[in-house]
XYZ file of C-alpha atoms in Angstrom:
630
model
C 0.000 0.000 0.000
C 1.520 2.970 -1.129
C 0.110 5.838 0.435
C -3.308 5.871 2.845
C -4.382 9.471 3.298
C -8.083 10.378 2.924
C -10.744 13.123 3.162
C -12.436 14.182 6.831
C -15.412 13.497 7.680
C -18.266 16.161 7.987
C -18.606 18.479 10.593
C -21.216 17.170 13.398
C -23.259 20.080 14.446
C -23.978 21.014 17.942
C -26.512 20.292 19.960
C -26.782 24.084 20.716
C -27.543 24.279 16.429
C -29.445 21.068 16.037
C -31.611 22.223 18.551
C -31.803 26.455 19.282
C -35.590 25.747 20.598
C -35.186 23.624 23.060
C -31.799 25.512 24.569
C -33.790 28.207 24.514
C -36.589 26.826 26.594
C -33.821 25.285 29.054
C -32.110 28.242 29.705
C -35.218 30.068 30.768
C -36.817 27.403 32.586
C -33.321 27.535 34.126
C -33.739 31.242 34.784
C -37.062 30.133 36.339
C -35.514 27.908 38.846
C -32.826 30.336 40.340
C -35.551 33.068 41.202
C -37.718 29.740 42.770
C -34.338 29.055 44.403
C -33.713 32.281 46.105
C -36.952 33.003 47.201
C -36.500 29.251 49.205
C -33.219 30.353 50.154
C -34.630 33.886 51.582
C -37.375 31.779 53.765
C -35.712 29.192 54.880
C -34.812 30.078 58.651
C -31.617 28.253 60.256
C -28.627 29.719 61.652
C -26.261 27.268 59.671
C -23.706 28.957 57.537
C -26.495 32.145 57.296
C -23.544 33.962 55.355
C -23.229 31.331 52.156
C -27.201 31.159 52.498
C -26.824 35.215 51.941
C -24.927 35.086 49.225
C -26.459 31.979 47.187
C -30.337 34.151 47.674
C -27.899 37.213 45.640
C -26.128 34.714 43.488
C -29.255 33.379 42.038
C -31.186 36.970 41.794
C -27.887 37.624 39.662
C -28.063 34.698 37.409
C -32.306 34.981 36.541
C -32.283 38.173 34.527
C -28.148 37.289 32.767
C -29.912 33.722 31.851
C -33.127 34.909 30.663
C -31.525 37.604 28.517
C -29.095 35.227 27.018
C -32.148 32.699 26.488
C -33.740 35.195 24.240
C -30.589 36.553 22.530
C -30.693 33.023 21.241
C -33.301 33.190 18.872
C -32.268 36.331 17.024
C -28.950 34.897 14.739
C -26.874 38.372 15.223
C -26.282 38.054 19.016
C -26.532 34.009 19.224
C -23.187 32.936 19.031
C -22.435 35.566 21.432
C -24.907 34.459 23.945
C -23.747 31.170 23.463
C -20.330 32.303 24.666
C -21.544 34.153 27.804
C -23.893 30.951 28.738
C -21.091 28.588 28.582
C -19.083 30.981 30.856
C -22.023 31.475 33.113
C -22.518 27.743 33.792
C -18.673 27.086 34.012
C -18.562 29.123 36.738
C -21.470 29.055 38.342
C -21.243 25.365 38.406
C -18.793 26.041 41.497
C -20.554 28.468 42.976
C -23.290 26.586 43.354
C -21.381 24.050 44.991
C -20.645 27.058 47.848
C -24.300 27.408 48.245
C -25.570 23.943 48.920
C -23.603 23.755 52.032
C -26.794 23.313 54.303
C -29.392 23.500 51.422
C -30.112 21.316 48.789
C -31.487 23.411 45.925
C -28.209 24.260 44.908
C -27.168 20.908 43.880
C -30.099 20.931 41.377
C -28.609 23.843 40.049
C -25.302 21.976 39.811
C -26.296 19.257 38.078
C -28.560 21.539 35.210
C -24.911 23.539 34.901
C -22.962 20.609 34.063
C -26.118 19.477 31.211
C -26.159 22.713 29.687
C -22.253 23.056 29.645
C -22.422 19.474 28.002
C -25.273 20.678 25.699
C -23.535 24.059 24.521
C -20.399 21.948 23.555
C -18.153 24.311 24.472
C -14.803 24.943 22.459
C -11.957 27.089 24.230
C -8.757 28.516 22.625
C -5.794 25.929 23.887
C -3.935 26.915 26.670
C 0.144 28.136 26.231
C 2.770 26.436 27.125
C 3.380 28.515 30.366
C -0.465 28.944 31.251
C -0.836 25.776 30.825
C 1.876 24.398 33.197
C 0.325 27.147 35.533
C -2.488 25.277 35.579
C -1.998 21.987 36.311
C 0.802 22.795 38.838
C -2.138 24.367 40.798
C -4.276 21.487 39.694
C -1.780 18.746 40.415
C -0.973 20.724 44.172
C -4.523 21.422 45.073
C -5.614 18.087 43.985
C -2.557 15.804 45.952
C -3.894 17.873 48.807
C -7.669 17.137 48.471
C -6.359 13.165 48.908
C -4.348 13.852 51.605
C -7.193 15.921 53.446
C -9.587 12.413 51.976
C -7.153 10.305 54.112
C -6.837 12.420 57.107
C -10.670 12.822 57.491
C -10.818 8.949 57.217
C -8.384 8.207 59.638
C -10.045 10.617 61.954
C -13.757 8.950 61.355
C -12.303 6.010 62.523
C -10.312 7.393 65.288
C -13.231 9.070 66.708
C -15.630 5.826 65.789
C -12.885 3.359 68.262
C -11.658 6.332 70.849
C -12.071 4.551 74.053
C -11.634 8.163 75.730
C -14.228 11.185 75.222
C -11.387 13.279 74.794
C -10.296 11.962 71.607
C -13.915 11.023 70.645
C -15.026 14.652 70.561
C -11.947 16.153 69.656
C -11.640 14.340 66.132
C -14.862 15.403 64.895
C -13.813 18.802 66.447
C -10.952 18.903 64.322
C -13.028 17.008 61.218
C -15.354 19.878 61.082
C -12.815 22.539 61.094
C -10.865 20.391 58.335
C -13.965 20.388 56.366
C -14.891 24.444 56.842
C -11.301 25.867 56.317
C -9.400 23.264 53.887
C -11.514 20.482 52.537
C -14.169 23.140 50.817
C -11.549 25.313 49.274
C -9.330 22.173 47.873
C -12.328 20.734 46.514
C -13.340 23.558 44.593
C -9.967 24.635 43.053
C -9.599 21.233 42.122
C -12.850 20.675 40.212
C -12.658 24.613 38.929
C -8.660 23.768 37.892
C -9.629 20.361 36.257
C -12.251 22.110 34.210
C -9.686 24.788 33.164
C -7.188 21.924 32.100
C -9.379 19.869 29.891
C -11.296 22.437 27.834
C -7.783 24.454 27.234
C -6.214 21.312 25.758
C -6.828 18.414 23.320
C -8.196 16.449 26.085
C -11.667 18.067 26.359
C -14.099 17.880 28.676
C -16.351 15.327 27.584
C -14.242 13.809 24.923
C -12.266 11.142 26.469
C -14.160 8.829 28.628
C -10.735 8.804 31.345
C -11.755 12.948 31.504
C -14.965 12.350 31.663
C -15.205 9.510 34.506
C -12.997 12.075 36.801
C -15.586 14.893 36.133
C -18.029 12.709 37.251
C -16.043 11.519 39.930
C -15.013 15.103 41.161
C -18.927 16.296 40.977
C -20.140 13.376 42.788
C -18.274 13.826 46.010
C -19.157 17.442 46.398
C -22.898 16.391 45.648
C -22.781 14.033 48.412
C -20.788 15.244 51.016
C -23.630 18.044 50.912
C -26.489 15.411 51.289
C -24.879 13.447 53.867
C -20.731 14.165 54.843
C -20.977 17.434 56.058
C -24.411 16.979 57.766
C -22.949 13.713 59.622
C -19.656 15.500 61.132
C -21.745 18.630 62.639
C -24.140 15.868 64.134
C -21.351 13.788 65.527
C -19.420 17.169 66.588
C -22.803 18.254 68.457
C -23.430 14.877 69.951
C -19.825 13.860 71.313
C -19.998 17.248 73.188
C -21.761 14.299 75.698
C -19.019 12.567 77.427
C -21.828 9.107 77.499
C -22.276 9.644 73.642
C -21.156 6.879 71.334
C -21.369 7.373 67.706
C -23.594 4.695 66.778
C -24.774 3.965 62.926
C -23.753 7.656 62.290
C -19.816 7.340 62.560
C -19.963 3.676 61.000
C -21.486 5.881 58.039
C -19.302 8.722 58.123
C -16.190 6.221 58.085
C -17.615 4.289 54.987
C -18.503 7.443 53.275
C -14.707 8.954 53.767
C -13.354 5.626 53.041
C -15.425 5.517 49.820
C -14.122 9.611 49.166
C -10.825 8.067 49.280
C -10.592 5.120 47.087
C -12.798 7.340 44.494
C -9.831 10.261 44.539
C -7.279 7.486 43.967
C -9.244 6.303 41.205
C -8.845 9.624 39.588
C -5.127 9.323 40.082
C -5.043 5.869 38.390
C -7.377 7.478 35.665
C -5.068 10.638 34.999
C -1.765 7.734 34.764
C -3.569 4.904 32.836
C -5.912 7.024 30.779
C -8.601 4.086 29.882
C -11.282 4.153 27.516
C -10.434 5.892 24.709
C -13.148 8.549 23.305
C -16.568 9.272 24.095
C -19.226 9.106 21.229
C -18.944 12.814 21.429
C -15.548 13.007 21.385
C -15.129 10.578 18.030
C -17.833 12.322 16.026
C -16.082 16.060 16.728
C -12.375 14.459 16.144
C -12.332 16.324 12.918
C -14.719 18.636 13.757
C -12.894 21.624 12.692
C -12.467 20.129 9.021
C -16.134 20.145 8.059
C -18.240 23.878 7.758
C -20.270 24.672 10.217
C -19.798 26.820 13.939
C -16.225 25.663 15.278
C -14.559 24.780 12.166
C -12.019 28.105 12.057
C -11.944 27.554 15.917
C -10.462 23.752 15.435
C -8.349 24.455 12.438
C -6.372 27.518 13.834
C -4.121 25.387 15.807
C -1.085 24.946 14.037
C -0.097 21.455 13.557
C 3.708 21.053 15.282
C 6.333 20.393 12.516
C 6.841 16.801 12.010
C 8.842 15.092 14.278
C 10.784 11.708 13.509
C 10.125 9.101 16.254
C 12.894 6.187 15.754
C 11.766 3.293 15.859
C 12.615 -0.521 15.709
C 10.944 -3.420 13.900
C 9.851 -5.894 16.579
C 8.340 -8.113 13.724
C 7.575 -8.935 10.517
C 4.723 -11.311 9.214
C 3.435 -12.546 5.885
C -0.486 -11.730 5.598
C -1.343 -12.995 2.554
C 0.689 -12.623 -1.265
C 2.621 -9.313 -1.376
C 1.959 -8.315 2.407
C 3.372 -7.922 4.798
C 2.391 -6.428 8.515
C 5.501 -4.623 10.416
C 4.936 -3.856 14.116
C 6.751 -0.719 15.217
C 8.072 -0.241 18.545
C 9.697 3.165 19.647
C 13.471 2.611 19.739
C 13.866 3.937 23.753
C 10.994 1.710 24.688
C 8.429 4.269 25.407
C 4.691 4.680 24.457
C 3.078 5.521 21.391
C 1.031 8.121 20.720
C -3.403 7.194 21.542
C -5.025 7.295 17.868
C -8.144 6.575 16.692
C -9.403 3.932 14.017
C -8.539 5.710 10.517
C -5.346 6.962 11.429
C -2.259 7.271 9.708
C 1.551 7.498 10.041
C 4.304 8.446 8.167
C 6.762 5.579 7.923
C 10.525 7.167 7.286
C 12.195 4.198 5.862
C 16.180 3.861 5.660
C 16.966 5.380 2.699
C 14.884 8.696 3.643
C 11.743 7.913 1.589
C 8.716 8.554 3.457
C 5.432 6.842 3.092
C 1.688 6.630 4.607
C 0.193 3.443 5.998
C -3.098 2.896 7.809
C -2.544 2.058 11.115
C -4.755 -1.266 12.516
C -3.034 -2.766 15.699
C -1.227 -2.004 18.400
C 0.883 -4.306 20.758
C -2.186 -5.991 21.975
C -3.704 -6.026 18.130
C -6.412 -3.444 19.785
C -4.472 -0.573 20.003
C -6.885 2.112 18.410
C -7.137 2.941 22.267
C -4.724 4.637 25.239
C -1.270 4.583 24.514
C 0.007 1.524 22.825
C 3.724 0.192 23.017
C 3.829 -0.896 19.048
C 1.703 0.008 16.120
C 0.705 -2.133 13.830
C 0.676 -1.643 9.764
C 0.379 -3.374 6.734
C 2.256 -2.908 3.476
C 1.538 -3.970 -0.491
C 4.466 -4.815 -2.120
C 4.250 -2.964 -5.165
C 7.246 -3.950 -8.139
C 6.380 -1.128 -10.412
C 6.053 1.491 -8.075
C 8.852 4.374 -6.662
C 9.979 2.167 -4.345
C 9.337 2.446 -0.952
C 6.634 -0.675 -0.555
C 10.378 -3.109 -1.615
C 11.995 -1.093 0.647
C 9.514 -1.373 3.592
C 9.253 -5.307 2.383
C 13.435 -5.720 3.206
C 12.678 -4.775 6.121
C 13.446 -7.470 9.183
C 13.129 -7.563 13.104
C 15.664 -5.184 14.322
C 15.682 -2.841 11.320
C 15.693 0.716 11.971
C 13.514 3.444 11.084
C 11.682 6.395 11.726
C 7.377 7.649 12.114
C 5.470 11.002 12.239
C 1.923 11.161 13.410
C -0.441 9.301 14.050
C -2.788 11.907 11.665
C -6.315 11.153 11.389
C -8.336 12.525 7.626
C -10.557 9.182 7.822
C -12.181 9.162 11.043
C -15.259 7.022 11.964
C -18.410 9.377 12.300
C -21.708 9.208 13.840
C -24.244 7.442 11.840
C -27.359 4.791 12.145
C -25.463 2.600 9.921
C -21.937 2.075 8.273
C -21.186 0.764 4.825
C -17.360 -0.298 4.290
C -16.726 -1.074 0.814
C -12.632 -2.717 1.023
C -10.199 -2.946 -2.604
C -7.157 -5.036 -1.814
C -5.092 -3.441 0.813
C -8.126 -0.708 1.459
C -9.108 -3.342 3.893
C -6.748 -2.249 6.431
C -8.192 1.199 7.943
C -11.494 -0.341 8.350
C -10.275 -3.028 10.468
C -10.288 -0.863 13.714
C -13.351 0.950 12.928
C -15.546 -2.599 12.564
C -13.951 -3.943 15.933
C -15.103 -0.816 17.313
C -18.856 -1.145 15.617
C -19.148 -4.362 16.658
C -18.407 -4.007 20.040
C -20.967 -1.222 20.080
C -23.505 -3.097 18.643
C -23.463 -0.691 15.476
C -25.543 -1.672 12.498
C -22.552 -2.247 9.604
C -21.327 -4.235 6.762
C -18.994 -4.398 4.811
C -17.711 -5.442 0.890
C -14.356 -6.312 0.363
C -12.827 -7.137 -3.429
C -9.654 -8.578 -4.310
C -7.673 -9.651 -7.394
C -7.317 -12.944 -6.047
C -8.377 -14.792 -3.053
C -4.688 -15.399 -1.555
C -3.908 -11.637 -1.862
C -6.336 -10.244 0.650
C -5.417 -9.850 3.583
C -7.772 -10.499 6.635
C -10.265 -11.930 4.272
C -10.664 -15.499 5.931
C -10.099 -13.793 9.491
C -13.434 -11.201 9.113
C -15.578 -14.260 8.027
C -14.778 -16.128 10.491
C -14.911 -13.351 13.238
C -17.994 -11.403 12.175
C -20.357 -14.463 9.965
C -23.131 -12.816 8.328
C -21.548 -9.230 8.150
C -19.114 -9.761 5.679
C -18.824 -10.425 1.760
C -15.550 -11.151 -0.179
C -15.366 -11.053 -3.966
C -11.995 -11.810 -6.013
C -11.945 -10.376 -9.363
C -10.388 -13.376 -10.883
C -13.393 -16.081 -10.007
C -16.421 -14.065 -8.759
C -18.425 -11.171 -10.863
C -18.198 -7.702 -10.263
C -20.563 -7.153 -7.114
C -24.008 -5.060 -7.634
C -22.826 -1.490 -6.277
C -25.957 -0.071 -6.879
C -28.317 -2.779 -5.043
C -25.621 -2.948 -2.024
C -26.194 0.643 -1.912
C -29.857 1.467 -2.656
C -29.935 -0.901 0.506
C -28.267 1.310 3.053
C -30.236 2.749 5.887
C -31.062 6.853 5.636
C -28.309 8.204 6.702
C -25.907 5.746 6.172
C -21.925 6.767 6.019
C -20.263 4.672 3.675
C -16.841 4.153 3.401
C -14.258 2.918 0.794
C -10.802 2.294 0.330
C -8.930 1.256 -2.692
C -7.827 1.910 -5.739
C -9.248 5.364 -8.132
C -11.621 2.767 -10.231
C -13.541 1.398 -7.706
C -13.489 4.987 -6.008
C -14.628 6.322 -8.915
C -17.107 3.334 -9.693
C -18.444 3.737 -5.889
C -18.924 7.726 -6.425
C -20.896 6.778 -9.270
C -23.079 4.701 -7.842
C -23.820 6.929 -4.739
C -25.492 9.329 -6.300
C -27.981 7.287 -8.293
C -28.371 4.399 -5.846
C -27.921 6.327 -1.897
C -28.327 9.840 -2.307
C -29.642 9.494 1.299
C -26.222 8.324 2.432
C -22.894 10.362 2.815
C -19.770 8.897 1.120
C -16.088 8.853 3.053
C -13.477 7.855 1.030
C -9.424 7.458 1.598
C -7.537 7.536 -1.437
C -4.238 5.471 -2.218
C -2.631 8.547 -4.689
C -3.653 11.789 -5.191
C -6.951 12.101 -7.599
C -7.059 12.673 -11.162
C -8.148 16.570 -11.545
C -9.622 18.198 -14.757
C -7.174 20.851 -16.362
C -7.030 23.580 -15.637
C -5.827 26.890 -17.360
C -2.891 28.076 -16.754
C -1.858 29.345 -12.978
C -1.804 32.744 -12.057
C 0.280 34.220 -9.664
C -0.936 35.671 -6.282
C 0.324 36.949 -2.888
C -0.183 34.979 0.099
C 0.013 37.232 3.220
C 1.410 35.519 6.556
C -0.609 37.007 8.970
C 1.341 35.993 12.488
C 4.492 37.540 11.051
C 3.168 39.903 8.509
C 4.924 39.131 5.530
C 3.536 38.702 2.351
C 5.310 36.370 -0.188
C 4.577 36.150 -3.906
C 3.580 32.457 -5.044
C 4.294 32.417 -9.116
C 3.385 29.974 -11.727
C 4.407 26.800 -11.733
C 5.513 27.326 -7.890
C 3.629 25.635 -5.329
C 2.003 28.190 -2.106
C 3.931 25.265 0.220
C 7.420 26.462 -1.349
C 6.644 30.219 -1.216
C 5.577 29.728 2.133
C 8.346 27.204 3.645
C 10.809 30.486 2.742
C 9.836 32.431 5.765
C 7.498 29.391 7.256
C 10.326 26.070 7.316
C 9.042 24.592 9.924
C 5.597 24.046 8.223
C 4.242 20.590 8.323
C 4.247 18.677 5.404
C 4.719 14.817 4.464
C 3.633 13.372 0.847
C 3.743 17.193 -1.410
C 0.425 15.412 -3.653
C -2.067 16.882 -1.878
C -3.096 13.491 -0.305
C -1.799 13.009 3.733
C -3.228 16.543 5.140
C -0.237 17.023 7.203
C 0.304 20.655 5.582
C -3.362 21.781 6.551
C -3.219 25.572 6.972
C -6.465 28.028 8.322
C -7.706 30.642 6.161
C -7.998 34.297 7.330
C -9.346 35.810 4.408
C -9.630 35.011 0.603
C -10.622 31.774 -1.450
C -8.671 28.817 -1.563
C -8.888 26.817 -4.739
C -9.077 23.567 -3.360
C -6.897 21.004 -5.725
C -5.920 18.401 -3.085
C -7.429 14.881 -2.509
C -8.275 15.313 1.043
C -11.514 17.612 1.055
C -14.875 15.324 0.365
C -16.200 17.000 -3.236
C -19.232 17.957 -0.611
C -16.497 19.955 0.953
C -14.740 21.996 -1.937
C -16.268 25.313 -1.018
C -14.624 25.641 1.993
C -12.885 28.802 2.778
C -11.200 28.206 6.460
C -8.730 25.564 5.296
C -6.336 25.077 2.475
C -3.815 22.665 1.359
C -0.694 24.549 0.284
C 1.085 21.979 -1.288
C -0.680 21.434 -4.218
C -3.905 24.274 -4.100
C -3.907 27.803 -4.873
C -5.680 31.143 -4.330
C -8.536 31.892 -6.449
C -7.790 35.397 -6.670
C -4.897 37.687 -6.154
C -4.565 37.954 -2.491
C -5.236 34.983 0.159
C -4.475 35.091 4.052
C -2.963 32.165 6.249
C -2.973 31.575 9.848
C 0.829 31.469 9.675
């Protein structure tokens, strides 16, 4: 396989776009609930923490009239994206203030938990933090939090102190000192933690709600603040009033408190183990936005104006080579110092250096468990065509032997899996090999798919026999050389409303399959990865244009027959680029202003309009003047 670079998938809308009525409606029923909430809090009589009561009764009055207004900027399109932004900030912060209120009422907590829906809801998508912010943050996150556990484990062993004290002394005096623990540090910690940990994952890659490891310790850090409102806090005042009685034991009240701190504990240490091992890979949420910022639509500029870091070579070692079927071969890569890979996603690709210096895409499919489209794996796995007549680097990558040397870049990922009610994976020879995380994924969802895949001959595909055995009833295989050409258009006309379909493999049966979509599934979308760059109509001839480097200021002149990459890698070398066809995506570079003529084979054609992204290696300005992120 000589090259496996592909086209993004669409954009997935938000929820906020999908559905403007109904975050409308939540926002002022939410609006509703915060006056409701501060009249209770007014009422309520009590001389526990009176001053936090105070302030949640002014906090809420706040919030009504800033929710409602936002709720009804919403509906008019000139001011919704910016009410979007203030209700994101609103709930992000609130969220913790709320937390404040509920100690000794319970309203807030509803409050809490509508916060964290809507902040869910609204998607939220924050500018990544610097270098130096961002190891401002987590030092604070990483300090605040190591003290939260150690204040966990403290209150535990005093629970259980003052549960087996056989003197009133001690008894009394450790929920004496749990209750001061609890006002003065314990409350603070808490919140910086959760407020820190929020900062952390929406200002990097990690997101909020897009890894399920991130996710799991949100839910984790939310939970304990919930409940030691309901219950913790409630159960060391009682024990702290009742032990004031020398005769007082604490009965079924300390056994609970212990448990309950006990529980606080192990929780907190599974966050630790969650932040080391990072399990789970990405949410549903996370996997459909992966490549969010390559399809049009709200969030698209926002995604693509990070600049991808120049390439970097990762040496690595073959750890072994194994014959999958005629001319392949799988190579497992292992990083020459032993380390971790980097976590990527079914679809991805690397850049294989080989010895000589050529450098070449494969789909990546394993990793050093053969599942390793999840956390970070010790090998990846990849599969290579030999090719006789080609340039080379498929013999070269074929002479390889355990113990070779050689080099990666990446993982990248233009062919991600997307959200749909049903998949379609139509396979040509090696174009087998991307798919083969994506259906192990599927299936273990319990995803409707199927999938198609077409060989010259029987012996040459690889994974054929494997898939039928592994997923009966879900799989056809067709070689050219004994069966007929399979019924594209019945296959197709077949596929559920909706339906992505997929295919990999050489430009005929791309071209064949693109042919057939539009007669036979118009109600589908079609995601294909191409082997070389596609055959483009001519074209007159170019015209030169100025491309204007907006982070520096220059302006360089791009001429005919002169590529924008090679105009721009003269005051921009460290620009990222791999394969120069217009095929990997590595080069991707946001639009400021002007219209890109797209030329490359990574945009879907449903994509070609685009004016946020461009391709420099191979596309061009339509126009005289076009601006770059750069």
């Amino acid at each position: 396989m000589p090259t496996t670079t592909s086209p993004p998938s669409r954009s997935q809308p938000s929820s906020a776009s999908r559905r403007p009525g109904l975050l409308r409606t939540g926002q002022l029923a939410f609006a509703v609930f915060c006056v409701g909430t501060a009249l209770v809090l007014g009422r309520r009589e009590g001389d526990v923490f009176p001053v936090i009561q105070t302030a949640g009764v002014i906090g809420y009055l706040l919030a009504a009239p800033l929710v409602a207004v936002c709720a009804l900027a919403l509906r008019r399109p000139a001011g919704a994206a910016r009410a979007r932004s203030v209700l994101i900030v609103f709930h992000l912060l609130f969220l913790p203030l709320q937390f404040l209120f509920s100690f000794g009422n319970f309203e807030p907590l509803a409050g809490m938990a509508l916060s964290a829906v809507f902040v869910v809801l609204l998607k939220p998508r924050f500018p990544k933090l610097g270098r130096r912010a961002r190891k401002v943050w987590l030092t604070v996150h990483v300090g605040v939090a190591v003290s939260w556990l150690g204040l966990s484990l403290a209150m535990t062993v005093l629970a259980f102190a003052g549960l087996t004290a056989g003197t009133h002394a001690v008894r009394h005096g450790a929920y004496e000192l749990m209750h001061l623990f609890d006002l003065v540090l314990v409350i603070p910690s808490m919140a910086v933690a959760v407020l820190s940990g929020v900062v952390l994952s929406l200002g990097t890659p990690w997101g909020l709600i897009r890894h399920r490891w991130v996710l799991a310790k949100f839910v984790i850090a939310l939970s304990l603040p919930t409940f030691a409102a309901f219950a913790e806090s409630k159960w060391v005042r009682s024990l702290q009033a009742l032990t004031k009685d020398p005769a007082a034991e604490p009965g079924g009240t300390g056994v609970a408190l212990a448990v309950c701190l006990a529980t606080f504990t192990v929780l907190l240490w599974v966050a630790v183990v969650l932040s080391v091992v990072k399990p789970g890979g990405r949410t549903r949420w996370g996997r459909g936005s992966d490549r969010a910022g390559r399809g049009p639509g709200q969030g698209a500029v926002q995604a693509s104006s990070d600049r991808p870091a120049p390439a970097r070579d990762t040496p690595v070692t073959v750890t072994e080579v194994r014959q999958l079927a005629e001319g392949v071969v799988a190579l497992e890569l292992r990083r020459t110092d032993g380390g971790t890979l980097p976590a990527w996603q079914p679809g991805a690709h690397i850049d294989l250096v080989l010895p000589s210096g050529r450098v070449r895409q494969y789909s990546l499919y394993g990793g050093h468990h053969g599942h390793g489209d999840e956390g970070a794996p010790l090998a990846y796995r990849i599969a290579v065509l030999r090719e006789a007549d080609g340039r080379g680097g498929s013999v070269e990558a074929h002479a390889l032997r355990p113990g070779s040397s050689a080099a990666i870049r990446g993982p990248r990922n233009n062919f991600p899996l997307v959200e749909a009610p049903a998949y379609v994976f139509l396979a040509g020879g090696i174009g087998i090999i991307p798919f083969l995380p994506m259906i192990r994924r599927l299936d273990a969802e319990g995803a409707d798919w199927k999938l198609l895949h077409r060989g010259r001959t029987r012996p040459a595909m690889a994974f054929a026999d494997e898939l039928i055995r592994r997923y009966p009833g879900r799989i056809a295989v067709s070689a050219s050389d004994t069966d007929p050409r399979p019924a594209l258009d019945a296959l197709l006309g077949a596929a559920a409303r909706g339906a992505a379909v997929y295919c990999c493999g050489p430009a005929p049966m791309l071209d064949a399959v693109s042919a057939a979509m539009r007669t036979a599934c118009p109600h589908g979308r079609l995601y294909v990865e191409r082997f070389a760059a596609a055959e483009r109509p001519p074209r007159a001839a170019d015209e030169p244009f100025d491309a204007e480097l907006t982070r520096t200021g220059a302006v360089v002149r791009v001429q005919p027959g002169h590529s924008l990459l090679e105009a721009i890698r003269e005051f921009e070398p460290a620009l990222d680029f791999s394969c120069a066809e217009g095929v990997c995506g590595s080069c991707e570079t946001r639009v400021v202003a002007g219209t890109p003529e797209h030329r490359d084979s990574v945009l879907q054609e449903h994509e070609r309009d685009r004016r946020d992204v461009i391709y420099p290696c191979v596309s061009r300005a339509r126009g005289r003047h076009i601006a770059l992120d750069l």
